[in-house]
Amino acid sequence: MTFRVLDALPILCRKFGETINKVPDNRTGRIGLENKKVMGFDVGTGKVLALDVEDANLGCVKIWIEPPVPPAITGITVLPTSESHDLHRATLAALGHKKGIYLQADTKAGFEDLLNWYA
């Protein structure tokens, strides 16, 4: 079974609460709704993380975290740097402009281990 965005999102919401980067304006009639590309979370330690929810990535879990690169965790792969314009908003600025570490989580256990290390 594949670990997907729909598997990771409830874990993030239970652990960190609501997303912090809802749509800020009404240019597209979506003010206050969830972002369609990146869902950001405040981990409560002064750090943020973001879940990649681009349509092309819904079948796997990819996230950005603030440096440093995590220690080796089974089920977690460090990916080449990736950028999303939605990371440039003030709430996620620590991850924007390719400052964030981009990771893929292949298993629920690995994902939870990563979150425990990060938080």
XYZ file of C-alpha atoms in Angstrom:
119
model
C 0.000 0.000 0.000
C 1.252 3.452 -0.904
C 1.486 6.243 1.684
C -0.371 9.205 0.164
C -1.228 12.835 0.905
C -4.672 11.753 2.115
C -2.932 9.489 4.647
C -0.506 12.180 5.831
C -2.903 15.116 6.107
C -4.920 13.800 9.078
C -1.669 13.015 10.919
C -0.449 16.588 10.391
C -3.789 18.100 11.461
C -3.951 15.985 14.634
C -0.375 16.802 15.560
C -0.161 20.482 14.563
C -3.715 21.776 14.102
C -5.080 23.775 11.189
C -3.049 24.902 8.227
C -1.462 28.349 8.506
C -1.510 29.429 4.868
C -5.136 29.629 3.822
C -5.893 31.727 0.714
C -5.418 35.355 1.887
C -7.486 37.279 -0.648
C -10.592 36.971 -2.765
C -9.150 37.380 -6.272
C -10.274 33.849 -7.133
C -13.280 33.643 -4.817
C -11.401 31.316 -2.451
C -10.531 33.563 0.507
C -10.008 31.537 3.684
C -9.971 28.166 1.886
C -7.104 25.687 1.790
C -4.264 26.343 -0.602
C -4.290 24.090 -3.684
C -0.518 23.529 -3.891
C 1.017 23.736 -0.424
C -0.486 23.216 3.036
C 1.639 24.773 5.762
C 1.747 23.905 9.457
C 3.242 25.566 12.517
C 4.945 22.806 14.509
C 4.861 24.849 17.714
C 8.613 25.208 18.174
C 9.074 28.278 15.994
C 9.418 26.100 12.893
C 7.057 25.396 10.013
C 6.640 22.581 7.529
C 4.676 22.349 4.315
C 2.926 19.457 2.613
C 3.102 19.374 -1.188
C -0.486 18.948 -2.393
C 0.032 19.617 -6.111
C -2.233 17.336 -8.149
C 0.772 15.500 -9.597
C 2.011 14.602 -6.088
C -1.180 13.381 -4.405
C -0.123 9.728 -4.717
C 2.942 10.238 -2.521
C 3.923 12.365 0.466
C 6.414 15.144 -0.112
C 7.111 17.861 2.430
C 9.415 20.782 3.051
C 11.047 21.278 6.431
C 13.495 23.854 7.702
C 17.174 22.880 7.827
C 19.024 20.896 8.952
C 18.662 17.718 6.931
C 17.212 15.047 9.217
C 19.210 12.038 10.335
C 18.674 8.822 8.375
C 15.090 7.655 8.969
C 13.751 4.483 7.378
C 11.090 5.428 4.827
C 12.294 9.027 4.380
C 14.230 10.157 1.307
C 15.893 13.537 0.833
C 14.930 14.855 -2.614
C 16.529 17.501 -4.805
C 15.517 21.009 -3.809
C 12.088 22.009 -5.059
C 10.359 25.361 -5.167
C 6.752 26.473 -4.967
C 5.677 30.083 -5.228
C 3.209 29.393 -2.409
C 6.156 28.999 -0.029
C 6.949 32.700 -0.479
C 4.078 33.869 1.726
C 5.180 35.308 5.061
C 3.936 32.315 7.075
C 6.153 29.891 5.123
C 9.050 32.193 4.214
C 11.534 29.948 6.060
C 10.914 27.312 3.357
C 10.728 29.538 0.280
C 13.417 30.418 -2.240
C 14.784 26.862 -1.984
C 15.691 27.229 1.703
C 13.521 24.260 2.719
C 14.658 20.642 2.743
C 12.382 18.652 0.397
C 11.629 15.110 1.539
C 9.529 12.133 0.504
C 7.874 9.887 3.081
C 7.203 6.374 1.818
C 5.755 4.955 5.033
C 3.504 6.130 7.851
C 6.050 4.978 10.436
C 8.851 6.916 8.754
C 6.643 9.991 8.448
C 5.741 9.882 12.129
C 9.401 9.383 13.097
C 10.326 12.407 10.979
C 7.622 14.566 12.580
C 8.715 13.520 16.078
C 12.324 14.409 15.256
C 11.354 17.729 13.642
C 8.961 18.909 16.343
